[in-house]
CSV table of C-alpha atoms in Angstrom, one decimal:
chain,number,residue,atom,x,y,z
U,21,MET,CA,-28.9,56.0,-44.5
U,22,ILE,CA,-25.3,56.1,-45.7
U,23,ARG,CA,-24.9,59.6,-44.4
U,24,HIS,CA,-26.2,58.5,-41.0
U,25,ARG,CA,-23.8,55.5,-41.0
U,26,ILE,CA,-20.8,57.8,-41.7
U,27,LEU,CA,-21.8,60.2,-39.0
U,28,GLU,CA,-22.2,57.3,-36.5
U,29,GLN,CA,-18.7,56.0,-37.5
U,30,LEU,CA,-17.3,59.5,-37.0
U,31,ALA,CA,-18.8,59.8,-33.5
U,32,ALA,CA,-17.4,56.4,-32.5
U,33,ALA,CA,-14.0,57.3,-33.8
U,34,LEU,CA,-14.0,60.6,-32.0
U,35,TYR,CA,-14.5,58.9,-28.7
U,36,LYS,CA,-11.6,56.6,-29.4
U,37,ALA,CA,-9.4,59.4,-30.6
U,38,ALA,CA,-10.1,61.7,-27.7
U,39,PRO,CA,-6.9,60.8,-25.8
U,40,ASP,CA,-4.8,61.7,-28.9
U,41,LEU,CA,-6.7,64.9,-29.2
U,42,ASN,CA,-5.3,66.4,-26.0
U,43,ASN,CA,-8.0,64.6,-24.0
U,44,LEU,CA,-10.9,66.2,-25.9
U,45,THR,CA,-14.2,66.2,-24.0
U,46,VAL,CA,-16.6,64.5,-26.3
U,47,ASP,CA,-20.3,65.4,-25.8
U,48,GLU,CA,-23.4,65.9,-27.8
U,49,SER,CA,-22.6,69.5,-28.8
U,50,VAL,CA,-19.3,68.3,-30.3
U,51,ILE,CA,-20.8,65.4,-32.1
U,52,SER,CA,-23.7,67.4,-33.5
U,53,ALA,CA,-21.3,69.9,-35.0
U,54,PHE,CA,-20.1,67.3,-37.6
U,55,LYS,CA,-21.6,68.2,-40.9
U,56,LEU,CA,-21.5,66.1,-44.1
U,57,GLU,CA,-21.0,68.0,-47.3
U,58,ARG,CA,-20.1,67.3,-50.9
U,59,PRO,CA,-16.5,67.9,-51.9
U,60,ARG,CA,-16.0,70.5,-54.5
U,61,ASN,CA,-13.7,68.1,-56.3
U,62,PRO,CA,-15.5,64.8,-56.9
U,63,GLU,CA,-12.2,63.0,-57.1
U,64,HIS,CA,-11.7,63.6,-53.4
U,65,GLY,CA,-14.7,61.5,-52.5
U,66,ASP,CA,-18.5,61.4,-52.1
U,67,TYR,CA,-18.7,63.1,-48.7
U,68,ALA,CA,-16.4,65.3,-46.7
U,69,VAL,CA,-16.4,66.5,-43.1
U,70,ASN,CA,-14.6,69.6,-42.0
U,71,VAL,CA,-13.0,69.0,-38.5
U,72,SER,CA,-11.4,72.5,-38.2
U,73,PHE,CA,-14.0,73.5,-35.6
U,74,LEU,CA,-12.2,71.1,-33.2
U,75,ALA,CA,-9.0,73.1,-33.3
U,76,ARG,CA,-10.1,75.5,-30.6
U,77,HIS,CA,-11.0,72.6,-28.3
U,78,THR,CA,-7.8,70.5,-28.9
U,79,LYS,CA,-5.2,73.3,-29.7
U,80,MET,CA,-4.1,71.1,-32.6
U,81,ALA,CA,-3.8,71.8,-36.4
U,82,PRO,CA,-6.9,70.6,-38.4
U,83,PRO,CA,-4.8,68.1,-40.5
U,84,LYS,CA,-3.5,66.4,-37.3
U,85,ILE,CA,-7.1,66.2,-35.9
U,86,ALA,CA,-8.3,64.6,-39.2
U,87,GLU,CA,-5.5,62.1,-39.1
U,88,ALA,CA,-6.1,61.1,-35.5
U,89,ILE,CA,-9.8,60.5,-36.2
U,90,SER,CA,-9.1,58.7,-39.4
U,91,ALA,CA,-6.8,56.2,-37.6
U,92,CYS,CA,-9.7,55.3,-35.2
U,93,LEU,CA,-12.4,54.8,-37.9
U,94,GLU,CA,-13.7,51.2,-37.9
U,95,GLY,CA,-15.5,49.5,-40.7
U,96,VAL,CA,-14.0,51.8,-43.3
U,97,SER,CA,-11.1,50.7,-45.5
U,98,PRO,CA,-8.1,53.0,-45.5
U,99,GLN,CA,-8.5,53.5,-49.3
U,100,ASP,CA,-12.1,54.7,-48.8
U,101,VAL,CA,-11.1,57.6,-46.4
U,102,SER,CA,-8.5,60.3,-47.0
U,103,VAL,CA,-7.3,63.4,-45.2
U,104,ILE,CA,-7.0,66.6,-47.2
U,105,GLY,CA,-6.2,69.6,-45.0
U,106,GLY,CA,-8.8,69.8,-42.3
U,107,TYR,CA,-11.2,67.5,-44.1
U,108,LEU,CA,-12.0,63.8,-43.8
U,109,ASN,CA,-13.1,62.6,-47.2
U,110,PHE,CA,-15.2,59.4,-47.7
U,111,LYS,CA,-15.8,57.3,-50.8
U,112,VAL,CA,-19.0,55.3,-50.9
U,113,THR,CA,-18.1,51.7,-51.9
U,114,GLU,CA,-20.4,49.2,-53.7
U,115,ALA,CA,-20.5,47.2,-50.5
U,116,MET,CA,-21.8,50.2,-48.6
U,117,LEU,CA,-24.5,50.8,-51.3
U,118,ALA,CA,-25.5,47.2,-51.3
U,119,GLU,CA,-25.8,47.2,-47.5
U,120,ALA,CA,-27.9,50.3,-47.5
U,121,LEU,CA,-30.2,48.9,-50.3
U,122,ALA,CA,-30.6,45.6,-48.4
U,123,ALA,CA,-31.6,47.5,-45.3
U,124,ILE,CA,-34.3,49.4,-47.3
U,125,ILE,CA,-35.6,46.2,-48.9
U,126,HIS,CA,-35.9,44.4,-45.6
U,127,ALA,CA,-37.2,47.3,-43.5
U,128,GLU,CA,-41.0,47.3,-42.9
U,129,LYS,CA,-41.4,51.0,-43.4
U,130,THR,CA,-38.1,52.6,-44.3
U,131,GLY,CA,-37.8,56.3,-43.3
U,132,LEU,CA,-41.1,56.4,-41.4
U,133,ASN,CA,-41.0,59.5,-39.3
U,134,ALA,CA,-43.1,62.2,-37.7
U,135,SER,CA,-41.4,65.3,-39.1
U,136,GLN,CA,-44.7,66.6,-40.6
U,137,SER,CA,-47.0,65.5,-37.8
U,138,ASP,CA,-48.3,69.0,-37.3
U,139,LYS,CA,-49.5,69.3,-40.9
U,140,ARG,CA,-53.2,68.7,-41.8
U,141,ILE,CA,-53.3,68.8,-45.6
U,142,LEU,CA,-56.1,68.7,-48.1
U,143,LEU,CA,-54.6,67.9,-51.5
U,144,GLU,CA,-56.8,68.2,-54.5
U,145,TYR,CA,-55.6,67.0,-57.9
U,146,VAL,CA,-56.6,65.6,-61.3
U,147,SER,CA,-60.2,66.9,-60.8
U,148,ALA,CA,-61.2,66.4,-64.5
U,149,ASN,CA,-64.6,67.2,-65.9
U,150,PRO,CA,-66.7,64.0,-66.2
U,151,THR,CA,-66.9,64.6,-70.0
U,152,GLY,CA,-64.5,62.0,-71.2
U,153,PRO,CA,-61.7,59.6,-70.4
U,154,LEU,CA,-58.6,60.7,-68.6
U,155,HIS,CA,-55.8,61.5,-71.0
U,156,ILE,CA,-52.1,61.2,-70.6
U,157,GLY,CA,-51.9,64.8,-69.2
U,158,HIS,CA,-54.2,63.8,-66.3
U,159,GLY,CA,-51.9,60.8,-65.8
U,160,ARG,CA,-49.0,63.1,-65.0
U,161,TRP,CA,-51.0,64.8,-62.2
U,162,ALA,CA,-52.3,61.5,-60.9
U,163,ALA,CA,-48.8,60.1,-60.5
U,164,LEU,CA,-47.4,63.4,-59.0
U,165,GLY,CA,-50.3,63.8,-56.6
U,166,ASP,CA,-50.3,60.3,-55.4
U,167,ALA,CA,-46.6,60.3,-54.8
U,168,ILE,CA,-46.9,63.5,-52.7
U,169,VAL,CA,-49.7,62.0,-50.7
U,170,ARG,CA,-47.6,58.9,-49.9
U,171,ILE,CA,-44.5,60.9,-49.0
U,172,LEU,CA,-46.3,63.3,-46.8
U,173,ARG,CA,-48.0,60.5,-44.9
U,174,HIS,CA,-44.7,58.7,-44.5
U,175,ASN,CA,-43.5,61.8,-42.8
U,176,GLY,CA,-46.4,61.9,-40.4
U,177,ALA,CA,-48.7,64.4,-42.0
U,178,PHE,CA,-52.5,63.9,-42.0
U,179,VAL,CA,-53.4,64.0,-45.7
U,180,THR,CA,-56.8,63.8,-47.4
U,181,ALA,CA,-56.7,63.3,-51.2
U,182,GLU,CA,-59.7,64.9,-53.0
U,183,PHE,CA,-61.0,64.8,-56.5
U,184,TYR,CA,-63.3,67.7,-57.4
U,185,ILE,CA,-65.9,66.7,-60.0
U,186,ASN,CA,-66.6,69.6,-62.3
U,187,ASP,CA,-70.2,68.6,-63.1
U,188,ALA,CA,-72.1,71.9,-62.9
U,189,GLY,CA,-70.7,74.0,-65.7
U,190,VAL,CA,-71.4,74.5,-69.4
U,191,GLN,CA,-69.3,71.5,-70.3
U,192,MET,CA,-71.9,69.1,-68.9
U,193,GLY,CA,-74.4,70.6,-71.3
U,194,ASN,CA,-71.8,70.1,-74.2
U,195,ILE,CA,-71.2,66.4,-73.4
U,196,THR,CA,-75.0,65.9,-73.2
U,197,THR,CA,-75.5,67.5,-76.6
U,198,SER,CA,-72.7,65.4,-78.1
U,199,VAL,CA,-74.1,62.1,-76.7
U,200,TYR,CA,-77.6,63.1,-77.9
U,201,TRP,CA,-76.5,63.6,-81.5
U,202,ARG,CA,-74.3,60.5,-81.6
U,203,ALA,CA,-77.4,58.6,-80.4
U,204,VAL,CA,-79.4,60.1,-83.2
U,205,GLU,CA,-76.7,59.0,-85.7
U,206,LEU,CA,-76.8,55.4,-84.3
U,207,LEU,CA,-80.6,55.3,-84.5
U,208,LYS,CA,-80.7,56.8,-88.0
U,209,ALA,CA,-78.3,54.1,-89.1
U,210,LYS,CA,-80.8,51.5,-87.8
U,211,GLY,CA,-83.7,53.2,-89.5
U,212,SER,CA,-85.3,54.0,-86.2
U,213,LEU,CA,-85.3,57.8,-86.8
U,214,PRO,CA,-86.0,59.8,-89.9
U,215,GLU,CA,-83.2,60.8,-92.3
U,216,SER,CA,-84.5,64.4,-92.0
U,217,LEU,CA,-82.8,64.7,-88.6
U,218,GLN,CA,-79.6,66.6,-89.5
U,219,VAL,CA,-76.6,65.9,-87.2
U,220,PRO,CA,-74.4,69.0,-86.8
U,221,ASP,CA,-71.1,68.8,-88.7
U,222,VAL,CA,-69.1,69.8,-85.5
U,223,LEU,CA,-70.0,68.6,-82.0
U,224,PRO,CA,-68.7,70.1,-78.8
U,225,TYR,CA,-67.0,66.7,-78.0
U,226,PRO,CA,-66.2,64.9,-81.3
U,227,GLY,CA,-64.3,62.0,-79.8
U,228,GLU,CA,-65.2,58.4,-80.7
U,229,TYR,CA,-65.7,57.7,-77.0
U,230,VAL,CA,-68.9,59.8,-77.2
U,231,ALA,CA,-70.4,57.3,-79.7
U,232,ASP,CA,-69.5,54.5,-77.2
U,233,VAL,CA,-71.5,56.3,-74.4
U,234,SER,CA,-74.4,56.8,-76.8
U,235,ALA,CA,-74.3,53.1,-77.7
U,236,LEU,CA,-74.3,52.1,-74.1
U,237,TYR,CA,-77.2,54.3,-73.4
U,238,LEU,CA,-79.2,52.8,-76.2
U,239,SER,CA,-78.3,49.3,-75.2
U,240,ASP,CA,-81.2,49.4,-72.7
U,241,ALA,CA,-84.4,48.7,-74.6
U,242,ASN,CA,-86.5,51.1,-72.4
U,243,ARG,CA,-84.1,53.9,-72.8
U,244,GLU,CA,-84.0,53.4,-76.6
U,245,LYS,CA,-87.8,53.4,-76.7
U,246,ARG,CA,-88.0,56.7,-74.7
U,247,PHE,CA,-85.4,58.3,-76.9
U,248,ILE,CA,-87.3,57.4,-80.1
U,249,ALA,CA,-90.6,58.4,-78.6
U,250,ALA,CA,-89.2,61.9,-77.8
U,251,HIS,CA,-88.8,62.3,-81.6
U,252,ALA,CA,-92.4,62.0,-82.4
U,253,ASN,CA,-92.1,65.7,-83.1
U,254,PRO,CA,-88.3,65.9,-83.9
U,255,SER,CA,-88.2,69.7,-83.3
U,256,ASP,CA,-89.1,69.1,-79.7
U,257,ALA,CA,-86.6,66.5,-78.9
U,258,LEU,CA,-83.7,68.8,-77.9
U,259,ALA,CA,-86.1,70.8,-75.7
U,260,ASP,CA,-87.3,67.6,-73.9
U,261,GLU,CA,-86.0,68.4,-70.4
U,262,ALA,CA,-86.6,64.9,-69.1
U,263,LEU,CA,-84.7,63.3,-71.9
U,264,GLN,CA,-81.8,65.8,-71.6
U,265,ALA,CA,-81.6,65.3,-67.8
U,266,GLU,CA,-81.5,61.5,-68.3
U,267,LEU,CA,-78.7,61.8,-70.9
U,268,LYS,CA,-76.7,64.1,-68.7
U,269,ALA,CA,-77.0,61.9,-65.7
U,270,PHE,CA,-76.1,58.8,-67.7
U,271,SER,CA,-73.1,60.4,-69.4
U,272,LYS,CA,-71.7,61.7,-66.1
U,273,LYS,CA,-72.2,58.3,-64.4
U,274,VAL,CA,-70.5,56.3,-67.2
U,275,LEU,CA,-67.6,58.7,-67.8
U,276,LEU,CA,-66.9,59.3,-64.1
U,277,GLU,CA,-66.9,55.5,-63.4
U,278,SER,CA,-64.4,55.2,-66.3
U,279,GLN,CA,-62.1,57.8,-64.7
U,280,GLN,CA,-62.5,56.2,-61.2
U,281,GLY,CA,-61.7,52.7,-62.6
U,282,LEU,CA,-58.6,53.9,-64.4
U,283,LEU,CA,-57.3,55.7,-61.3
U,284,GLU,CA,-58.0,52.6,-59.2
U,285,ASN,CA,-56.0,50.5,-61.7
U,286,LEU,CA,-53.2,53.1,-61.3
U,287,ARG,CA,-53.4,52.6,-57.5
U,288,VAL,CA,-54.3,56.3,-57.1
U,289,HIS,CA,-56.8,56.6,-54.3
U,290,PHE,CA,-59.0,59.5,-53.3
U,291,GLU,CA,-60.8,59.7,-49.9
U,292,ASN,CA,-63.2,62.4,-51.2
U,293,TRP,CA,-65.1,62.7,-54.5
U,294,ILE,CA,-66.7,66.2,-54.4
U,295,SER,CA,-69.5,66.9,-56.9
U,296,GLU,CA,-69.6,70.6,-57.7
U,297,LYS,CA,-73.3,70.4,-58.5
U,298,GLU,CA,-74.3,68.5,-55.3
U,299,TYR,CA,-71.8,70.0,-52.9
U,300,LEU,CA,-71.9,73.6,-53.9
U,301,TYR,CA,-75.0,74.3,-56.0
U,302,ASP,CA,-77.6,72.0,-54.4
U,303,ARG,CA,-76.5,73.0,-50.9
U,304,ASP,CA,-76.5,76.7,-51.9
U,305,VAL,CA,-72.9,77.1,-50.6
U,306,ILE,CA,-72.1,79.7,-53.3
U,307,ALA,CA,-74.7,82.2,-52.2
U,308,GLY,CA,-73.4,82.0,-48.6
U,309,THR,CA,-69.9,82.7,-49.7
U,310,LEU,CA,-70.9,85.7,-51.9
U,311,ALA,CA,-72.9,87.1,-49.0
U,312,ARG,CA,-69.9,87.0,-46.7
U,313,LEU,CA,-67.7,88.6,-49.3
U,314,SER,CA,-70.2,91.4,-49.8
U,315,ALA,CA,-70.7,91.9,-46.0
U,316,LYS,CA,-66.9,92.4,-45.8
U,317,GLY,CA,-67.0,95.1,-48.5
U,318,TYR,CA,-65.1,93.2,-51.1
U,319,THR,CA,-67.8,93.2,-53.9
U,320,TYR,CA,-69.5,95.8,-55.9
U,321,GLU,CA,-72.1,96.1,-58.7
U,322,ALA,CA,-71.1,97.4,-62.1
U,323,GLU,CA,-72.4,96.9,-65.7
U,324,ASP,CA,-75.2,94.7,-64.3
U,325,ALA,CA,-72.6,92.3,-62.9
U,326,LEU,CA,-71.2,91.5,-59.4
U,327,TRP,CA,-67.4,92.1,-59.1
U,328,PHE,CA,-64.8,91.0,-56.6
U,329,LYS,CA,-62.2,93.6,-55.6
U,330,SER,CA,-59.3,91.3,-56.3
U,331,THR,CA,-57.0,94.3,-57.1
U,332,GLU,CA,-56.9,95.0,-53.3
U,333,PHE,CA,-55.1,91.7,-53.0
U,334,GLY,CA,-52.5,92.1,-55.8
U,335,ASP,CA,-54.5,90.9,-58.8
U,336,GLU,CA,-54.0,92.9,-62.0
U,337,LYS,CA,-57.8,93.7,-62.3
U,338,ASP,CA,-61.0,93.1,-60.5
U,339,ARG,CA,-62.9,89.9,-61.4
U,340,VAL,CA,-66.6,89.3,-62.3
U,341,LEU,CA,-68.3,86.9,-59.9
U,342,ARG,CA,-71.9,87.0,-61.3
U,343,LYS,CA,-72.5,87.9,-64.9
U,344,SER,CA,-75.2,90.2,-66.1
U,345,ASP,CA,-77.4,87.2,-67.1
U,346,GLY,CA,-77.3,85.9,-63.5
U,347,SER,CA,-74.9,83.0,-64.1
U,348,PHE,CA,-71.6,82.6,-62.2
U,349,THR,CA,-68.1,82.8,-63.7
U,350,TYR,CA,-65.8,79.9,-63.3
U,351,LEU,CA,-64.1,81.7,-60.4
U,352,THR,CA,-67.1,82.0,-58.2
U,353,PRO,CA,-67.8,78.3,-57.4
U,354,ASP,CA,-64.0,77.9,-57.0
U,355,ILE,CA,-64.0,80.6,-54.3
U,356,ALA,CA,-66.9,78.9,-52.5
U,357,TYR,CA,-65.2,75.5,-52.8
U,358,HIS,CA,-61.9,76.8,-51.3
U,359,ASP,CA,-63.8,78.6,-48.6
U,360,ASP,CA,-65.5,75.3,-47.7
U,361,LYS,CA,-62.1,73.6,-47.6
U,362,PHE,CA,-60.9,76.0,-44.8
U,363,ASN,CA,-64.2,75.6,-42.9
U,364,ARG,CA,-64.3,71.8,-42.6
U,365,ALA,CA,-64.3,69.9,-39.3
U,366,GLU,CA,-60.8,68.5,-40.1
U,367,ARG,CA,-59.3,72.0,-39.6
U,368,TYR,CA,-56.8,71.7,-42.4
U,369,ASN,CA,-53.8,74.0,-42.1
U,370,CYS,CA,-52.6,73.4,-45.6
U,371,ILE,CA,-54.8,73.6,-48.7
U,372,LEU,CA,-52.7,72.2,-51.5
U,373,ASN,CA,-53.7,72.0,-55.2
U,374,ILE,CA,-51.9,70.7,-58.2
U,375,TRP,CA,-52.7,72.9,-61.2
U,376,GLY,CA,-51.4,73.1,-64.8
U,377,ALA,CA,-49.1,76.0,-65.6
U,378,ASP,CA,-51.9,77.7,-67.6
U,379,HIS,CA,-53.5,78.5,-64.2
U,380,HIS,CA,-50.6,80.6,-63.1
U,381,GLY,CA,-52.5,83.8,-63.3
U,382,TYR,CA,-55.4,82.3,-61.4
U,383,ILE,CA,-53.4,82.0,-58.1
U,384,PRO,CA,-53.4,85.7,-57.0
U,385,ARG,CA,-57.2,86.1,-57.3
U,386,MET,CA,-57.8,82.8,-55.5
U,387,ARG,CA,-55.4,83.7,-52.7
U,388,GLY,CA,-57.0,87.2,-52.5
U,389,ALA,CA,-60.5,85.7,-52.1
U,390,ILE,CA,-59.2,83.3,-49.4
U,391,GLU,CA,-57.7,86.3,-47.5
U,392,ALA,CA,-60.9,88.4,-48.1
U,393,LEU,CA,-63.0,85.6,-46.5
U,394,GLY,CA,-60.8,85.7,-43.3
U,395,HIS,CA,-58.6,82.7,-43.9
U,396,ASP,CA,-54.8,82.6,-43.8
U,397,PRO,CA,-53.6,82.9,-47.4
U,398,ASN,CA,-50.2,81.4,-46.4
U,399,GLN,CA,-52.0,78.1,-45.8
U,400,PHE,CA,-53.0,78.0,-49.5
U,401,GLU,CA,-50.4,76.5,-51.8
U,402,VAL,CA,-50.4,75.6,-55.5
U,403,LEU,CA,-48.0,73.3,-57.3
U,404,LEU,CA,-47.8,74.2,-60.9
U,405,GLY,CA,-46.8,71.5,-63.4
U,406,GLN,CA,-45.9,72.2,-67.0
U,407,LEU,CA,-48.2,71.0,-69.7
U,408,VAL,CA,-46.8,68.6,-72.3
U,409,ASN,CA,-47.0,68.4,-76.0
U,410,LEU,CA,-46.6,65.0,-77.6
U,411,ILE,CA,-45.0,64.6,-81.0
U,412,VAL,CA,-47.3,62.4,-83.2
U,413,ASP,CA,-46.2,61.8,-86.8
U,414,GLY,CA,-43.8,64.7,-86.5
U,415,GLU,CA,-46.4,67.2,-85.3
U,416,ARG,CA,-46.9,68.7,-81.9
U,417,THR,CA,-50.2,67.3,-80.4
U,418,ARG,CA,-51.7,68.7,-77.2
U,419,MET,CA,-54.0,66.5,-75.2
U,420,GLY,CA,-57.6,67.4,-74.8
U,421,LYS,CA,-61.1,65.9,-75.2
U,422,ARG,CA,-61.8,68.2,-78.2
U,423,ARG,CA,-58.6,67.1,-80.0
U,424,LYS,CA,-56.8,63.9,-80.7
U,425,MET,CA,-56.4,62.2,-77.4
U,426,LEU,CA,-54.1,59.6,-75.9
U,427,THR,CA,-55.7,57.8,-73.0
């Protein structure tokens, strides 16, 4: 805003000074040639404009040109503008700053523009597993992602904010197991289950929030009754598929709602909440993506596994897609997910992700898969953010659901 004001003042002064500049013809090409820059010596001012380019039009020395323009400047105190060689130097006063701030405060949508109106962006960020509360690391990505969404939209881009719910992997089994054993602990303490049931010393998710989920599950009398009934033969309880499915669905619902509530309180809004299980597995999207990769000749079988030829796209080695036991690696549903992003009706031309710095090596193989599937890899972009360590009681503490955690 201040830059624009200075340039406007310069343009007006140039028109007034034209007779003293050997009747310079002032047109848009001359005015647009004014460029604001920062003086090398801060003592000279906050902004500087080199007027030397006018010498060939006026047949005058640059210092004389600068002095003529300076004399015609209005709304700028003499002490706030100086001539040094062929430069006009400006100092920003407190009054100018106050005026600019007042304009921002009173404007309805300051800086609103259409400079990014050709962009159709799908931005995915946070995307935590529904296996616990969001910790302070997730909060960094939430703040960063939401700020980017708002800035891009303010510049005219079409942006969709998306949260990818990682609810199909092994971690969902781990949280289910942890909730189960915490429920056993609670019921043993009440005398509702036999003491012979031995809770493992180490659970996949040891946090106290797991006990809260278990207590909430057991707060319903019918659920508690079903849980106790499943232990009529204690050795069969862990194998009770109906009980495990109920625990998994309940844990996911409670923990996801907790994450969503926190993000809403932070005023971080997502248009899409994409469930990996429902969106990819239940719709059999992954099989279709693998079939296309294979049809294009970018997969092969070795060691009873299916491999992606990621080295053909700059990766350091080929990557396993389907393991020998038939299960998928972490990469495979991610490839299918990104393939789906490019294929959506919105026709996004920028697929943007915010990942932690530990995912740096993951980018080449994902970009390679995108190219192998026939999409433009230049439309795929990842912003890497550094992970943080907090100092707690003098010790470095990383955030994670399997460690001490700050929500």
